[in-house]
PDB file of C-alpha atoms in Angstrom:
ATOM      1  CA  MET A   1     -30.634  19.006  -3.591  1.00  0.00           C
ATOM      2  CA  THR A   2     -28.113  16.266  -4.126  1.00  0.00           C
ATOM      3  CA  VAL A   3     -29.423  12.925  -5.378  1.00  0.00           C
ATOM      4  CA  PRO A   4     -27.523  10.002  -3.815  1.00  0.00           C
ATOM      5  CA  LEU A   5     -25.640   7.805  -6.286  1.00  0.00           C
ATOM      6  CA  THR A   6     -27.065   4.319  -5.896  1.00  0.00           C
ATOM      7  CA  ARG A   7     -25.576   1.102  -7.255  1.00  0.00           C
ATOM      8  CA  ARG A   8     -28.276   0.982  -9.936  1.00  0.00           C
ATOM      9  CA  SER A   9     -27.697   4.593 -11.060  1.00  0.00           C
ATOM     10  CA  LEU A  10     -23.943   3.962 -11.120  1.00  0.00           C
ATOM     11  CA  LEU A  11     -24.400   0.939 -13.359  1.00  0.00           C
ATOM     12  CA  THR A  12     -26.712   2.939 -15.622  1.00  0.00           C
ATOM     13  CA  LEU A  13     -24.139   5.722 -15.844  1.00  0.00           C
ATOM     14  CA  LEU A  14     -21.318   3.330 -16.664  1.00  0.00           C
ATOM     15  CA  SER A  15     -23.478   1.543 -19.221  1.00  0.00           C
ATOM     16  CA  GLY A  16     -24.255   4.838 -20.923  1.00  0.00           C
ATOM     17  CA  ALA A  17     -20.614   5.833 -20.931  1.00  0.00           C
ATOM     18  CA  GLY A  18     -19.714   2.499 -22.481  1.00  0.00           C
ATOM     19  CA  LEU A  19     -22.369   2.979 -25.127  1.00  0.00           C
ATOM     20  CA  LEU A  20     -21.041   6.439 -25.956  1.00  0.00           C
ATOM     21  CA  ALA A  21     -17.501   5.082 -26.193  1.00  0.00           C
ATOM     22  CA  ALA A  22     -18.677   2.366 -28.538  1.00  0.00           C
ATOM     23  CA  CYS A  23     -20.504   4.924 -30.657  1.00  0.00           C
ATOM     24  CA  SER A  24     -17.443   7.158 -30.822  1.00  0.00           C
ATOM     25  CA  GLY A  25     -15.216   4.336 -32.058  1.00  0.00           C
ATOM     26  CA  PRO A  26     -14.764   3.488 -35.756  1.00  0.00           C
ATOM     27  CA  LYS A  27     -18.026   2.297 -37.260  1.00  0.00           C
ATOM     28  CA  ARG A  28     -16.609   1.447 -40.649  1.00  0.00           C
ATOM     29  CA  ARG A  29     -13.197   0.071 -41.556  1.00  0.00           C
ATOM     30  CA  LEU A  30     -11.139   0.049 -44.699  1.00  0.00           C
ATOM     31  CA  GLY A  31      -9.365  -3.233 -45.314  1.00  0.00           C
ATOM     32  CA  VAL A  32      -5.874  -2.347 -46.512  1.00  0.00           C
ATOM     33  CA  GLN A  33      -3.544  -4.713 -48.324  1.00  0.00           C
ATOM     34  CA  ASN A  34       0.007  -3.947 -47.236  1.00  0.00           C
ATOM     35  CA  GLY A  35       1.549  -1.069 -49.162  1.00  0.00           C
ATOM     36  CA  THR A  36      -1.574   0.021 -51.023  1.00  0.00           C
ATOM     37  CA  LEU A  37      -2.473   3.153 -49.032  1.00  0.00           C
ATOM     38  CA  PRO A  38       0.162   5.381 -47.388  1.00  0.00           C
ATOM     39  CA  ARG A  39      -0.209   6.127 -43.700  1.00  0.00           C
ATOM     40  CA  ALA A  40      -0.190   9.881 -44.308  1.00  0.00           C
ATOM     41  CA  TRP A  41      -3.506   9.509 -46.132  1.00  0.00           C
ATOM     42  CA  LEU A  42      -4.985   6.882 -43.814  1.00  0.00           C
ATOM     43  CA  GLN A  43      -4.382   9.154 -40.833  1.00  0.00           C
ATOM     44  CA  ARG A  44      -6.787  11.644 -42.390  1.00  0.00           C
ATOM     45  CA  LEU A  45      -9.742   9.255 -42.320  1.00  0.00           C
ATOM     46  CA  PRO A  46     -12.715  11.111 -40.810  1.00  0.00           C
ATOM     47  CA  ALA A  47     -14.418  10.290 -37.534  1.00  0.00           C
ATOM     48  CA  GLY A  48     -16.405   7.098 -37.767  1.00  0.00           C
ATOM     49  CA  TRP A  49     -13.845   5.446 -40.059  1.00  0.00           C
ATOM     50  CA  GLY A  50     -10.828   3.305 -39.290  1.00  0.00           C
ATOM     51  CA  PHE A  51      -8.621   0.815 -41.128  1.00  0.00           C
ATOM     52  CA  GLU A  52      -7.000  -2.524 -40.600  1.00  0.00           C
ATOM     53  CA  SER A  53      -4.389  -4.524 -42.443  1.00  0.00           C
ATOM     54  CA  ILE A  54      -5.638  -7.512 -44.446  1.00  0.00           C
ATOM     55  CA  PRO A  55      -2.979 -10.179 -44.943  1.00  0.00           C
ATOM     56  CA  LEU A  56      -3.644 -11.918 -48.245  1.00  0.00           C
ATOM     57  CA  GLY A  57      -2.605 -15.521 -48.629  1.00  0.00           C
ATOM     58  CA  ASN A  58      -4.241 -17.399 -51.457  1.00  0.00           C
ATOM     59  CA  ALA A  59      -7.635 -15.742 -51.306  1.00  0.00           C
ATOM     60  CA  LEU A  60      -9.400 -12.446 -50.746  1.00  0.00           C
ATOM     61  CA  PRO A  61     -11.044 -11.877 -47.340  1.00  0.00           C
ATOM     62  CA  LYS A  62     -14.545 -13.312 -47.127  1.00  0.00           C
ATOM     63  CA  PRO A  63     -17.519 -10.925 -47.033  1.00  0.00           C
ATOM     64  CA  GLY A  64     -19.170 -10.277 -43.705  1.00  0.00           C
ATOM     65  CA  GLN A  65     -15.966  -9.772 -41.686  1.00  0.00           C
ATOM     66  CA  GLY A  66     -16.911  -6.226 -40.738  1.00  0.00           C
ATOM     67  CA  LEU A  67     -14.813  -4.582 -43.441  1.00  0.00           C
ATOM     68  CA  GLY A  68     -15.937  -1.866 -45.812  1.00  0.00           C
ATOM     69  CA  PRO A  69     -14.083  -1.081 -49.048  1.00  0.00           C
ATOM     70  CA  LEU A  70     -10.795  -2.895 -49.643  1.00  0.00           C
ATOM     71  CA  ALA A  71      -7.558  -1.293 -50.844  1.00  0.00           C
ATOM     72  CA  LEU A  72      -5.976  -3.842 -53.199  1.00  0.00           C
ATOM     73  CA  THR A  73      -3.314  -4.058 -55.877  1.00  0.00           C
ATOM     74  CA  ASP A  74      -4.621  -4.443 -59.404  1.00  0.00           C
ATOM     75  CA  GLY A  75      -3.593  -8.100 -59.505  1.00  0.00           C
ATOM     76  CA  TRP A  76      -5.877  -8.913 -56.577  1.00  0.00           C
ATOM     77  CA  ALA A  77      -8.683  -6.564 -57.591  1.00  0.00           C
ATOM     78  CA  THR A  78      -8.911  -7.873 -61.160  1.00  0.00           C
ATOM     79  CA  SER A  79      -8.494 -11.509 -60.106  1.00  0.00           C
ATOM     80  CA  GLN A  80     -12.293 -11.352 -59.855  1.00  0.00           C
ATOM     81  CA  PRO A  81     -14.640 -10.217 -62.629  1.00  0.00           C
ATOM     82  CA  ALA A  82     -15.829  -6.633 -62.287  1.00  0.00           C
ATOM     83  CA  SER A  83     -19.314  -7.952 -61.462  1.00  0.00           C
ATOM     84  CA  HIS A  84     -17.875  -9.371 -58.204  1.00  0.00           C
ATOM     85  CA  TRP A  85     -17.601  -5.819 -56.816  1.00  0.00           C
ATOM     86  CA  LEU A  86     -20.236  -3.169 -56.231  1.00  0.00           C
ATOM     87  CA  PRO A  87     -20.008  -0.286 -58.727  1.00  0.00           C
ATOM     88  CA  TRP A  88     -18.083   2.751 -57.544  1.00  0.00           C
ATOM     89  CA  PRO A  89     -20.411   5.754 -57.801  1.00  0.00           C
ATOM     90  CA  ALA A  90     -19.517   8.600 -60.153  1.00  0.00           C
ATOM     91  CA  SER A  91     -18.337  11.739 -58.357  1.00  0.00           C
ATOM     92  CA  ALA A  92     -15.585  14.351 -58.441  1.00  0.00           C
ATOM     93  CA  ALA A  93     -13.196  11.553 -57.400  1.00  0.00           C
ATOM     94  CA  THR A  94     -13.841   9.689 -60.674  1.00  0.00           C
ATOM     95  CA  GLU A  95     -13.992  12.838 -62.814  1.00  0.00           C
ATOM     96  CA  LEU A  96     -10.446  13.872 -61.819  1.00  0.00           C
ATOM     97  CA  LEU A  97      -8.869  10.587 -62.924  1.00  0.00           C
ATOM     98  CA  MET A  98      -6.354  10.401 -65.770  1.00  0.00           C
ATOM     99  CA  PRO A  99      -7.720   8.694 -68.936  1.00  0.00           C
ATOM    100  CA  GLU A 100      -5.645   5.547 -68.371  1.00  0.00           C
ATOM    101  CA  ALA A 101      -7.445   4.966 -65.064  1.00  0.00           C
ATOM    102  CA  GLN A 102     -10.877   4.853 -66.651  1.00  0.00           C
ATOM    103  CA  ALA A 103     -10.419   1.245 -67.802  1.00  0.00           C
ATOM    104  CA  LEU A 104     -10.244   0.115 -64.159  1.00  0.00           C
ATOM    105  CA  LEU A 105     -13.397   1.883 -62.942  1.00  0.00           C
ATOM    106  CA  PRO A 106     -15.570  -1.218 -63.512  1.00  0.00           C
ATOM    107  CA  TRP A 107     -13.601  -2.838 -60.650  1.00  0.00           C
ATOM    108  CA  GLY A 108     -13.219   0.121 -58.319  1.00  0.00           C
ATOM    109  CA  LEU A 109     -11.630   3.518 -57.766  1.00  0.00           C
ATOM    110  CA  PRO A 110      -7.955   3.706 -58.822  1.00  0.00           C
ATOM    111  CA  VAL A 111      -6.035   5.546 -56.097  1.00  0.00           C
ATOM    112  CA  ALA A 112      -2.384   5.065 -57.122  1.00  0.00           C
ATOM    113  CA  MET A 113      -0.349   4.126 -60.175  1.00  0.00           C
ATOM    114  CA  GLY A 114       3.151   3.923 -61.566  1.00  0.00           C
ATOM    115  CA  PRO A 115       5.414   1.893 -63.858  1.00  0.00           C
ATOM    116  CA  TRP A 116       7.367  -1.258 -63.156  1.00  0.00           C
ATOM    117  CA  LEU A 117      11.043  -0.288 -63.236  1.00  0.00           C
ATOM    118  CA  LEU A 118      14.370  -1.897 -64.045  1.00  0.00           C
ATOM    119  CA  VAL A 119      16.595  -1.466 -60.987  1.00  0.00           C
ATOM    120  CA  LEU A 120      20.350  -2.050 -60.777  1.00  0.00           C
ATOM    121  CA  ARG A 121      22.547  -2.252 -57.695  1.00  0.00           C
ATOM    122  CA  ASP A 122      26.252  -1.430 -57.805  1.00  0.00           C
ATOM    123  CA  ARG A 123      26.485  -1.825 -61.592  1.00  0.00           C
ATOM    124  CA  PRO A 124      27.759   1.537 -62.911  1.00  0.00           C
ATOM    125  CA  ASP A 125      29.194  -0.288 -65.930  1.00  0.00           C
ATOM    126  CA  LEU A 126      25.662  -1.172 -67.001  1.00  0.00           C
ATOM    127  CA  TRP A 127      23.745   1.941 -66.024  1.00  0.00           C
ATOM    128  CA  GLN A 128      26.253   4.386 -67.537  1.00  0.00           C
ATOM    129  CA  SER A 129      26.757   2.718 -70.901  1.00  0.00           C
ATOM    130  CA  LEU A 130      23.797   0.452 -71.581  1.00  0.00           C
ATOM    131  CA  ALA A 131      20.682   1.086 -69.535  1.00  0.00           C
ATOM    132  CA  ASP A 132      19.217   4.065 -71.382  1.00  0.00           C
ATOM    133  CA  LYS A 133      19.769   2.513 -74.810  1.00  0.00           C
ATOM    134  CA  ALA A 134      19.185  -1.169 -74.133  1.00  0.00           C
ATOM    135  CA  GLY A 135      15.972  -0.874 -72.151  1.00  0.00           C
ATOM    136  CA  TRP A 136      14.456  -4.181 -71.076  1.00  0.00           C
ATOM    137  CA  GLN A 137      17.010  -6.028 -73.232  1.00  0.00           C
ATOM    138  CA  LEU A 138      19.452  -5.316 -70.411  1.00  0.00           C
ATOM    139  CA  LEU A 139      17.768  -8.061 -68.356  1.00  0.00           C
ATOM    140  CA  LEU A 140      19.432 -10.585 -70.687  1.00  0.00           C
ATOM    141  CA  HIS A 141      22.959  -9.243 -70.177  1.00  0.00           C
ATOM    142  CA  PRO A 142      25.315 -12.213 -69.512  1.00  0.00           C
ATOM    143  CA  SER A 143      26.703 -10.651 -66.323  1.00  0.00           C
ATOM    144  CA  LEU A 144      23.218 -10.679 -64.743  1.00  0.00           C
ATOM    145  CA  ARG A 145      22.664 -14.417 -65.080  1.00  0.00           C
ATOM    146  CA  GLY A 146      21.607 -15.709 -61.691  1.00  0.00           C
ATOM    147  CA  GLN A 147      21.611 -12.124 -60.379  1.00  0.00           C
ATOM    148  CA  LEU A 148      18.156 -11.047 -61.543  1.00  0.00           C
ATOM    149  CA  LEU A 149      14.927 -10.938 -59.540  1.00  0.00           C
ATOM    150  CA  LEU A 150      11.654 -10.865 -61.479  1.00  0.00           C
ATOM    151  CA  PRO A 151       8.070 -10.279 -60.305  1.00  0.00           C
ATOM    152  CA  ALA A 152       5.970 -13.177 -59.110  1.00  0.00           C
ATOM    153  CA  SER A 153       3.233 -12.012 -61.489  1.00  0.00           C
ATOM    154  CA  GLN A 154       3.463 -14.005 -64.698  1.00  0.00           C
ATOM    155  CA  ARG A 155       1.340 -11.360 -66.418  1.00  0.00           C
ATOM    156  CA  VAL A 156       3.960  -8.683 -65.716  1.00  0.00           C
ATOM    157  CA  VAL A 157       6.886 -10.850 -66.833  1.00  0.00           C
ATOM    158  CA  LEU A 158       5.071 -11.851 -70.040  1.00  0.00           C
ATOM    159  CA  ASP A 159       4.396  -8.203 -70.815  1.00  0.00           C
ATOM    160  CA  ILE A 160       8.075  -7.349 -70.387  1.00  0.00           C
ATOM    161  CA  ALA A 161       9.167 -10.344 -72.478  1.00  0.00           C
ATOM    162  CA  LYS A 162       6.935  -9.160 -75.319  1.00  0.00           C
ATOM    163  CA  ARG A 163       8.634  -5.754 -75.204  1.00  0.00           C
ATOM    164  CA  ILE A 164      12.035  -7.376 -75.705  1.00  0.00           C
ATOM    165  CA  GLY A 165      11.218  -9.680 -78.606  1.00  0.00           C
ATOM    166  CA  ASN A 166       9.567 -13.036 -79.300  1.00  0.00           C
ATOM    167  CA  GLN A 167       7.592 -13.601 -76.129  1.00  0.00           C
ATOM    168  CA  ALA A 168       8.043 -17.374 -75.828  1.00  0.00           C
ATOM    169  CA  GLU A 169      11.773 -17.287 -76.573  1.00  0.00           C
ATOM    170  CA  ILE A 170      12.437 -14.354 -74.259  1.00  0.00           C
ATOM    171  CA  MET A 171      10.501 -16.018 -71.438  1.00  0.00           C
ATOM    172  CA  GLU A 172      12.819 -19.027 -71.617  1.00  0.00           C
ATOM    173  CA  GLN A 173      15.854 -16.766 -71.514  1.00  0.00           C
ATOM    174  CA  LEU A 174      14.482 -14.802 -68.576  1.00  0.00           C
ATOM    175  CA  LYS A 175      13.919 -18.009 -66.628  1.00  0.00           C
ATOM    176  CA  GLN A 176      17.587 -18.873 -67.138  1.00  0.00           C
ATOM    177  CA  GLN A 177      18.642 -15.381 -66.025  1.00  0.00           C
ATOM    178  CA  ALA A 178      16.471 -15.248 -62.931  1.00  0.00           C
ATOM    179  CA  LEU A 179      17.625 -15.826 -59.383  1.00  0.00           C
ATOM    180  CA  GLY A 180      13.948 -15.968 -58.477  1.00  0.00           C
ATOM    181  CA  PHE A 181      10.425 -14.691 -59.096  1.00  0.00           C
ATOM    182  CA  ASN A 182       9.518 -12.841 -55.948  1.00  0.00           C
ATOM    183  CA  ASP A 183       7.773  -9.565 -55.108  1.00  0.00           C
ATOM    184  CA  VAL A 184       7.889  -9.771 -51.325  1.00  0.00           C
ATOM    185  CA  ASP A 185      11.618 -10.302 -50.746  1.00  0.00           C
ATOM    186  CA  ALA A 186      13.065  -8.884 -53.960  1.00  0.00           C
ATOM    187  CA  LEU A 187      13.924  -5.460 -52.574  1.00  0.00           C
ATOM    188  CA  THR A 188      15.557  -6.945 -49.460  1.00  0.00           C
ATOM    189  CA  LEU A 189      17.657  -9.329 -51.552  1.00  0.00           C
ATOM    190  CA  LEU A 190      18.698  -6.477 -53.820  1.00  0.00           C
ATOM    191  CA  LEU A 191      19.672  -4.202 -50.919  1.00  0.00           C
ATOM    192  CA  ASN A 192      21.591  -7.025 -49.231  1.00  0.00           C
ATOM    193  CA  GLY A 193      23.634  -7.601 -52.372  1.00  0.00           C
ATOM    194  CA  GLU A 194      22.258 -11.076 -53.066  1.00  0.00           C
ATOM    195  CA  ALA A 195      21.103  -9.841 -56.480  1.00  0.00           C
ATOM    196  CA  GLN A 196      22.298  -7.110 -58.826  1.00  0.00           C
ATOM    197  CA  ALA A 197      19.116  -6.380 -60.763  1.00  0.00           C
ATOM    198  CA  ALA A 198      15.373  -6.518 -60.211  1.00  0.00           C
ATOM    199  CA  VAL A 199      12.085  -5.507 -61.760  1.00  0.00           C
ATOM    200  CA  LEU A 200      10.127  -3.624 -59.103  1.00  0.00           C
ATOM    201  CA  PRO A 201       7.135  -1.291 -58.892  1.00  0.00           C
ATOM    202  CA  SER A 202       8.020   2.383 -58.639  1.00  0.00           C
ATOM    203  CA  ARG A 203       6.256   2.653 -55.268  1.00  0.00           C
ATOM    204  CA  ALA A 204       8.894   0.357 -53.720  1.00  0.00           C
ATOM    205  CA  VAL A 205      11.942   1.926 -55.348  1.00  0.00           C
ATOM    206  CA  VAL A 206      11.523   5.685 -55.671  1.00  0.00           C
ATOM    207  CA  PRO A 207      11.627   6.458 -51.918  1.00  0.00           C
ATOM    208  CA  LEU A 208      15.036   4.752 -51.678  1.00  0.00           C
ATOM    209  CA  LEU A 209      16.760   6.489 -54.563  1.00  0.00           C
ATOM    210  CA  ARG A 210      17.503   9.646 -52.576  1.00  0.00           C
ATOM    211  CA  SER A 211      19.270   7.802 -49.782  1.00  0.00           C
ATOM    212  CA  ASP A 212      20.917   4.789 -51.434  1.00  0.00           C
ATOM    213  CA  SER A 213      23.510   5.731 -54.048  1.00  0.00           C
ATOM    214  CA  ARG A 214      24.033   2.061 -54.940  1.00  0.00           C
ATOM    215  CA  LEU A 215      20.669   1.946 -56.717  1.00  0.00           C
ATOM    216  CA  ARG A 216      19.710   3.188 -60.166  1.00  0.00           C
ATOM    217  CA  ALA A 217      16.199   2.816 -61.548  1.00  0.00           C
ATOM    218  CA  PHE A 218      15.113   3.135 -65.180  1.00  0.00           C
ATOM    219  CA  LEU A 219      11.878   3.316 -67.086  1.00  0.00           C
ATOM    220  CA  PRO A 220      12.981   1.595 -70.317  1.00  0.00           C
ATOM    221  CA  ILE A 221      12.401   3.272 -73.663  1.00  0.00           C
ATOM    222  CA  GLN A 222       9.951   0.522 -74.681  1.00  0.00           C
ATOM    223  CA  GLY A 223       7.594   1.557 -71.897  1.00  0.00           C
ATOM    224  CA  ALA A 224       6.452  -0.740 -69.098  1.00  0.00           C
ATOM    225  CA  PRO A 225       3.465  -2.429 -67.559  1.00  0.00           C
ATOM    226  CA  LEU A 226       1.747  -0.149 -65.051  1.00  0.00           C
ATOM    227  CA  TRP A 227       0.837  -1.102 -61.500  1.00  0.00           C
ATOM    228  CA  TRP A 228      -2.351   0.207 -59.873  1.00  0.00           C
ATOM    229  CA  ASN A 229      -3.887   0.287 -56.413  1.00  0.00           C
ATOM    230  CA  LEU A 230      -7.669   0.368 -56.176  1.00  0.00           C
ATOM    231  CA  LEU A 231     -10.448   0.786 -53.653  1.00  0.00           C
ATOM    232  CA  VAL A 232     -13.028  -1.922 -54.321  1.00  0.00           C
ATOM    233  CA  ARG A 233     -16.410  -2.564 -52.714  1.00  0.00           C
ATOM    234  CA  PRO A 234     -17.360  -6.091 -51.654  1.00  0.00           C
ATOM    235  CA  ALA A 235     -21.065  -6.890 -51.648  1.00  0.00           C
ATOM    236  CA  SER A 236     -21.142  -6.252 -47.891  1.00  0.00           C
ATOM    237  CA  ALA A 237     -19.612  -2.755 -48.186  1.00  0.00           C
ATOM    238  CA  ALA A 238     -22.242  -0.336 -49.404  1.00  0.00           C
ATOM    239  CA  ALA A 239     -20.724   2.668 -47.599  1.00  0.00           C
ATOM    240  CA  ILE A 240     -17.746   4.539 -49.031  1.00  0.00           C
ATOM    241  CA  PRO A 241     -15.436   7.085 -47.355  1.00  0.00           C
ATOM    242  CA  PRO A 242     -16.519  10.738 -47.619  1.00  0.00           C
ATOM    243  CA  LEU A 243     -15.699  12.565 -50.842  1.00  0.00           C
ATOM    244  CA  GLU A 244     -13.530  15.075 -48.962  1.00  0.00           C
ATOM    245  CA  TRP A 245     -11.193  12.256 -47.906  1.00  0.00           C
ATOM    246  CA  LEU A 246     -11.123  10.701 -51.382  1.00  0.00           C
ATOM    247  CA  LEU A 247     -10.104  14.061 -52.877  1.00  0.00           C
ATOM    248  CA  ALA A 248      -7.428  14.856 -50.273  1.00  0.00           C
ATOM    249  CA  PRO A 249      -4.494  13.469 -52.387  1.00  0.00           C
ATOM    250  CA  SER A 250      -5.228  16.027 -55.118  1.00  0.00           C
ATOM    251  CA  LYS A 251      -3.870  18.877 -52.972  1.00  0.00           C
ATOM    252  CA  SER A 252      -0.590  19.693 -51.291  1.00  0.00           C
ATOM    253  CA  PRO A 253       0.953  19.327 -48.783  1.00  0.00           C
ATOM    254  CA  LEU A 254      -0.507  15.784 -48.693  1.00  0.00           C
ATOM    255  CA  LEU A 255       0.177  15.335 -52.416  1.00  0.00           C
ATOM    256  CA  ASP A 256       3.870  16.138 -51.925  1.00  0.00           C
ATOM    257  CA  GLN A 257       4.059  13.659 -49.043  1.00  0.00           C
ATOM    258  CA  LEU A 258       2.508  10.925 -51.147  1.00  0.00           C
ATOM    259  CA  LEU A 259       4.822  11.507 -54.096  1.00  0.00           C
ATOM    260  CA  ARG A 260       7.883  11.368 -51.838  1.00  0.00           C
ATOM    261  CA  ALA A 261       6.608   7.991 -50.625  1.00  0.00           C
ATOM    262  CA  GLY A 262       6.395   6.697 -54.220  1.00  0.00           C
ATOM    263  CA  PHE A 263       2.600   6.921 -54.241  1.00  0.00           C
ATOM    264  CA  THR A 264       1.302   8.720 -57.355  1.00  0.00           C
ATOM    265  CA  PRO A 265      -2.418   9.541 -57.390  1.00  0.00           C
ATOM    266  CA  PRO A 266      -3.791   8.718 -60.889  1.00  0.00           C
ATOM    267  CA  LEU A 267      -5.060  12.248 -61.517  1.00  0.00           C
ATOM    268  CA  LYS A 268      -5.115  14.368 -64.633  1.00  0.00           C
ATOM    269  CA  LEU A 269      -1.676  15.860 -65.185  1.00  0.00           C
ATOM    270  CA  PRO A 270      -2.548  19.539 -64.484  1.00  0.00           C
ATOM    271  CA  LEU A 271      -3.444  18.529 -60.925  1.00  0.00           C
ATOM    272  CA  LEU A 272      -0.030  16.894 -60.409  1.00  0.00           C
ATOM    273  CA  ALA A 273       2.317  19.077 -62.452  1.00  0.00           C
ATOM    274  CA  ALA A 274       3.372  21.530 -59.741  1.00  0.00           C
ATOM    275  CA  ALA A 275       3.975  18.847 -57.115  1.00  0.00           C
ATOM    276  CA  LEU A 276       5.820  16.616 -59.610  1.00  0.00           C
ATOM    277  CA  SER A 277       8.149  19.496 -60.503  1.00  0.00           C
ATOM    278  CA  ARG A 278       9.370  19.400 -56.905  1.00  0.00           C
ATOM    279  CA  GLN A 279      10.272  15.695 -57.094  1.00  0.00           C
ATOM    280  CA  PRO A 280      13.755  14.621 -58.318  1.00  0.00           C
ATOM    281  CA  GLN A 281      12.373  11.332 -59.672  1.00  0.00           C
ATOM    282  CA  ALA A 282       9.259  12.756 -61.332  1.00  0.00           C
ATOM    283  CA  GLN A 283       9.751  10.747 -64.549  1.00  0.00           C
ATOM    284  CA  LEU A 284       9.619   7.498 -62.574  1.00  0.00           C
ATOM    285  CA  LEU A 285       6.577   8.572 -60.572  1.00  0.00           C
ATOM    286  CA  ARG A 286       4.511   9.678 -63.569  1.00  0.00           C
ATOM    287  CA  PRO A 287       5.919   8.838 -67.027  1.00  0.00           C
ATOM    288  CA  SER A 288       6.008  11.554 -69.672  1.00  0.00           C
ATOM    289  CA  ALA A 289       3.151  11.580 -72.167  1.00  0.00           C
ATOM    290  CA  GLU A 290       5.399   9.957 -74.795  1.00  0.00           C
ATOM    291  CA  LEU A 291       6.458   7.113 -72.508  1.00  0.00           C
ATOM    292  CA  LEU A 292       3.001   6.708 -71.028  1.00  0.00           C
ATOM    293  CA  GLU A 293       1.667   5.905 -74.486  1.00  0.00           C
ATOM    294  CA  ARG A 294       4.030   2.898 -74.535  1.00  0.00           C
ATOM    295  CA  CYS A 295       2.908   1.687 -71.103  1.00  0.00           C
ATOM    296  CA  THR A 296       0.058  -0.752 -70.590  1.00  0.00           C
ATOM    297  CA  THR A 297      -2.488  -1.633 -67.943  1.00  0.00           C
ATOM    298  CA  ILE A 298      -2.781  -5.397 -67.521  1.00  0.00           C
ATOM    299  CA  ILE A 299      -6.375  -6.510 -66.936  1.00  0.00           C
TER     300      ILE A 299
END
């Protein structure tokens, strides 16, 4: 027997379908600062999770905007005391971290790391004869005056100045050398030939080195400040992504994809060694043990 479809039953059916559609959509969202999580990993988020970009101006997004954990650079994450964030629970994701990442666990879960690099464009005279020996001192070369781009982060520039010599004196010299202090546009200005040298995070540079022969990047012998990306939990974000998703970067082929994109998971070296051996710029993605000892995390 066929039951006639009345207006009321049709509305009930449509209402139910709408409810199911709403339930099948993302229930929780990661807030992602630009460049902190690669798309290859984000596309693996499980059902019930989504993500959205969070443009950061002068402040972090306010709680209660429907976002779960936030993916932030270390500068943004540590701009607040660790007590500002909910603790990240211990799990296999925290146990697999390299020792240098442990210092950041009070703020959140470190998900990527790498060194700040010295990058030269179209200066074979400098990179063939001076770069490996001079290290950060190369930033003060007379031919780079007005041709150098430095990070907007004063903490990073101060760290580099200290590696060169007397911090206060070197800072004054760097200011005279600099074309500007800019993270956002530095790579564009360098590629366009408006600058000849820059200090940039490895995540921005390494993917370009295969395709752009004009660029050379160096991890100076004095070591470097390290950059980090973290997942942090605002007070309104009790839920965290499933452990399976958090552990996905520890295995290939995703691990190889991430490394090619300049994104190095901060895992213990045995977990990365095989994948790193397949990367032509492995030393820039994950410094050797000797160089890593000379690198610092700025908190």
